[in-house]
GROMACS .gro file of C-alpha atoms in nm:
model
  177
    1MET     CA    1  15.118 -21.247 -14.914
    2ALA     CA    2  15.083 -20.953 -14.674
    3LYS     CA    3  14.749 -20.857 -14.830
    4ARG     CA    4  14.615 -21.210 -14.773
    5VAL     CA    5  14.717 -21.210 -14.405
    6THR     CA    6  14.558 -20.868 -14.353
    7THR     CA    7  14.235 -20.985 -14.515
    8GLU     CA    8  14.227 -21.300 -14.300
    9ILE     CA    9  14.281 -21.098 -13.983
   10PHE     CA   10  14.004 -20.857 -14.085
   11PHE     CA   11  13.751 -21.136 -14.143
   12PHE     CA   12  13.854 -21.315 -13.823
   13GLY     CA   13  13.801 -20.994 -13.627
   14LEU     CA   14  13.467 -20.936 -13.799
   15ALA     CA   15  13.356 -21.289 -13.708
   16LEU     CA   16  13.448 -21.227 -13.343
   17VAL     CA   17  13.248 -20.905 -13.334
   18ILE     CA   18  12.943 -21.075 -13.486
   19ILE     CA   19  12.960 -21.370 -13.247
   20SER     CA   20  13.009 -21.152 -12.940
   21GLY     CA   21  12.712 -20.935 -13.041
   22CYS     CA   22  12.484 -21.237 -13.022
   23SER     CA   23  12.600 -21.361 -12.681
   24TYR     CA   24  12.354 -21.458 -12.410
   25PRO     CA   25  12.336 -21.204 -12.123
   26ILE     CA   26  12.338 -21.466 -11.844
   27SER     CA   27  12.653 -21.663 -11.760
   28LYS     CA   28  12.685 -22.023 -11.877
   29ALA     CA   29  12.733 -22.150 -11.520
   30LEU     CA   30  12.398 -22.007 -11.412
   31ARG     CA   31  12.226 -22.126 -11.731
   32ASN     CA   32  12.343 -22.481 -11.653
   33GLN     CA   33  12.181 -22.459 -11.307
   34ALA     CA   34  11.850 -22.321 -11.436
   35ASP     CA   35  11.544 -22.539 -11.484
   36GLU     CA   36  11.442 -22.465 -11.843
   37ASN     CA   37  11.142 -22.700 -11.835
   38LEU     CA   38  10.969 -22.518 -11.549
   39ALA     CA   39  10.676 -22.316 -11.683
   40PHE     CA   40  10.601 -21.976 -11.535
   41THR     CA   41  10.231 -22.065 -11.505
   42ASP     CA   42  10.320 -22.362 -11.279
   43VAL     CA   43  10.519 -22.136 -11.047
   44LEU     CA   44  10.244 -21.874 -11.057
   45ALA     CA   45   9.992 -22.131 -10.930
   46ARG     CA   46  10.211 -22.251 -10.638
   47PRO     CA   47  10.522 -22.035 -10.582
   48SER     CA   48  10.621 -22.193 -10.250
   49ALA     CA   49  10.643 -22.541 -10.409
   50TYR     CA   50  10.939 -22.431 -10.623
   51SER     CA   51  11.153 -22.252 -10.363
   52GLY     CA   52  11.525 -22.288 -10.432
   53VAL     CA   53  11.485 -22.364 -10.804
   54VAL     CA   54  11.704 -22.151 -11.033
   55VAL     CA   55  11.514 -21.983 -11.318
   56ILE     CA   56  11.591 -21.744 -11.601
   57TRP     CA   57  11.294 -21.523 -11.681
   58GLY     CA   58  11.245 -21.215 -11.890
   59GLY     CA   59  11.011 -20.933 -11.824
   60VAL     CA   60  10.896 -20.579 -11.877
   61ILE     CA   61  10.936 -20.355 -11.572
   62VAL     CA   62  10.612 -20.232 -11.415
   63LYS     CA   63  10.781 -20.051 -11.126
   64THR     CA   64  11.103 -20.036 -10.927
   65VAL     CA   65  11.104 -19.991 -10.552
   66SER     CA   66  11.433 -19.905 -10.379
   67ARG     CA   67  11.450 -19.947 -10.003
   68PRO     CA   68  11.748 -19.932  -9.767
   69GLY     CA   69  11.947 -20.250  -9.821
   70ARG     CA   70  11.740 -20.388 -10.111
   71SER     CA   71  11.561 -20.313 -10.435
   72GLU     CA   72  11.255 -20.480 -10.587
   73LEU     CA   73  11.136 -20.502 -10.945
   74VAL     CA   74  10.777 -20.581 -11.034
   75LEU     CA   75  10.774 -20.735 -11.382
   76TRP     CA   76  10.537 -20.867 -11.646
   77GLU     CA   77  10.679 -21.209 -11.734
   78THR     CA   78  10.745 -21.249 -12.106
   79PRO     CA   79  10.895 -21.535 -12.308
   80LEU     CA   80  11.265 -21.511 -12.396
   81ASP     CA   81  11.396 -21.540 -12.750
   82SER     CA   82  11.709 -21.736 -12.847
   83ARG     CA   83  11.932 -21.445 -12.734
   84GLY     CA   84  11.765 -21.423 -12.393
   85LYS     CA   85  11.578 -21.104 -12.474
   86PRO     CA   86  11.220 -21.069 -12.346
   87GLY     CA   87  10.935 -21.014 -12.589
   88GLY     CA   88  10.649 -20.770 -12.548
   89ASN     CA   89  10.415 -20.789 -12.249
   90GLU     CA   90  10.122 -20.884 -12.477
   91PHE     CA   91  10.248 -21.244 -12.441
   92SER     CA   92  10.270 -21.227 -12.061
   93SER     CA   93  10.139 -21.498 -11.833
   94GLY     CA   94  10.142 -21.280 -11.523
   95LEU     CA   95  10.348 -21.073 -11.282
   96PHE     CA   96  10.649 -21.164 -11.069
   97MET     CA   97  10.887 -20.984 -10.835
   98ALA     CA   98  11.265 -20.985 -10.843
   99GLU     CA   99  11.469 -20.876 -10.541
  100THR     CA  100  11.834 -20.784 -10.488
  101SER     CA  101  12.049 -20.639 -10.211
  102GLU     CA  102  12.206 -20.397 -10.462
  103PHE     CA  103  12.067 -20.051 -10.531
  104LEU     CA  104  11.871 -20.030 -10.858
  105ASP     CA  105  11.818 -19.674 -10.974
  106PRO     CA  106  11.443 -19.625 -11.042
  107LYS     CA  107  11.528 -19.376 -11.321
  108LYS     CA  108  11.746 -19.631 -11.500
  109PHE     CA  109  11.515 -19.926 -11.427
  110SER     CA  110  11.201 -19.736 -11.526
  111GLY     CA  111  10.864 -19.876 -11.631
  112GLY     CA  112  10.854 -20.028 -11.979
  113ARG     CA  113  11.223 -20.131 -11.987
  114LYS     CA  114  11.304 -20.497 -12.058
  115VAL     CA  115  11.523 -20.712 -11.833
  116THR     CA  116  11.646 -21.068 -11.816
  117VAL     CA  117  11.661 -21.202 -11.460
  118ALA     CA  118  11.840 -21.512 -11.333
  119GLY     CA  119  11.810 -21.629 -10.974
  120LYS     CA  120  11.658 -21.859 -10.716
  121LEU     CA  121  11.287 -21.875 -10.649
  122ALA     CA  122  11.211 -21.770 -10.293
  123GLY     CA  123  10.842 -21.855 -10.267
  124GLY     CA  124  10.588 -21.582 -10.316
  125GLU     CA  125  10.503 -21.240 -10.186
  126THR     CA  126  10.146 -21.122 -10.137
  127GLY     CA  127  10.053 -20.790 -10.286
  128VAL     CA  128   9.763 -20.611 -10.454
  129TYR     CA  129   9.704 -20.591 -10.828
  130ASN     CA  130   9.400 -20.409 -10.972
  131GLY     CA  131   9.250 -20.389 -10.624
  132LYS     CA  132   9.265 -20.766 -10.567
  133PRO     CA  133   9.512 -20.976 -10.367
  134TYR     CA  134   9.786 -21.120 -10.588
  135LEU     CA  135  10.058 -21.375 -10.505
  136TYR     CA  136  10.379 -21.272 -10.685
  137PRO     CA  137  10.645 -21.539 -10.740
  138LEU     CA  138  10.965 -21.397 -10.589
  139VAL     CA  139  11.309 -21.435 -10.751
  140GLU     CA  140  11.629 -21.358 -10.560
  141ILE     CA  141  11.844 -21.202 -10.832
  142LYS     CA  142  12.186 -21.354 -10.901
  143GLU     CA  143  12.232 -21.192 -11.243
  144LEU     CA  144  12.036 -20.912 -11.408
  145HIS     CA  145  12.061 -20.771 -11.760
  146LEU     CA  146  11.891 -20.443 -11.852
  147TRP     CA  147  11.830 -20.425 -12.227
  148PRO     CA  148  11.893 -20.095 -12.407
  149GLU     CA  149  11.592 -19.877 -12.474
  150ARG     CA  150  11.443 -19.899 -12.819
  151ILE     CA  151  11.441 -19.571 -13.010
  152ARG     CA  152  11.088 -19.475 -13.100
  153TRP     CA  153  11.047 -19.253 -13.403
  154ASN     CA  154  10.768 -19.001 -13.417
  155TRP     CA  155  10.711 -19.011 -13.790
  156GLY     CA  156  10.451 -18.733 -13.777
  157ARG     CA  157  10.711 -18.480 -13.658
  158ILE     CA  158  10.972 -18.547 -13.929
  159PRO     CA  159  10.980 -18.257 -14.178
  160TYR     CA  160  10.909 -18.336 -14.538
  161TYR     CA  161  10.972 -18.158 -14.865
  162TRP     CA  162  10.675 -17.999 -15.036
  163PRO     CA  163  10.771 -17.770 -15.325
  164ASN     CA  164  10.597 -17.435 -15.313
  165GLN     CA  165  10.444 -17.468 -15.660
  166TYR     CA  166  10.255 -17.780 -15.546
  167SER     CA  167  10.135 -17.632 -15.220
  168PRO     CA  168   9.764 -17.688 -15.159
  169THR     CA  169   9.739 -17.344 -14.994
  170ARG     CA  170   9.875 -17.153 -15.295
  171ARG     CA  171   9.609 -17.003 -15.520
  172TYR     CA  172   9.677 -16.991 -15.889
  173ARG     CA  173   9.570 -16.657 -16.030
  174GLU     CA  174   9.718 -16.683 -16.374
  175PRO     CA  175   9.463 -16.637 -16.650
  176LEU     CA  176   9.362 -16.949 -16.834
  177ASP     CA  177   9.401 -16.924 -17.214
   0.00000   0.00000   0.00000
């Protein structure tokens, strides 16, 4: 009987760990307020028309600018998967800016990192991209999730085993019979 109870507790705990590992990074209250049907390309065309709308967008950080009293992220917008994680910037529809009154460390929020941003649209901000004027949709951040960095393996630097007798640099000088 005790073994059965212990096994049930183990599997219940395992189920909790699995479920919590797949949780969405943005709170349910904010997800209920967000307009999921609003396409990024619509906002990109006319950012001021959607001021005050709550959105949840994902992106890849281009740069982080920290100023006294506020921080800004410039992001490539990317589609979110079912867990709320942004994809790669090859699927991007454009750039947007996210702004907060909290300090965001530029070393921690460095270029190439992925984030999920939830907040209110606050019109657009004019800037320059590739030497041309660009109107960035601006999001006032209510919640922000920085995804962990992906470990990149350099497979060319991993040592391998090459027995000495099969070495291509070794010359065989034994006489042939």
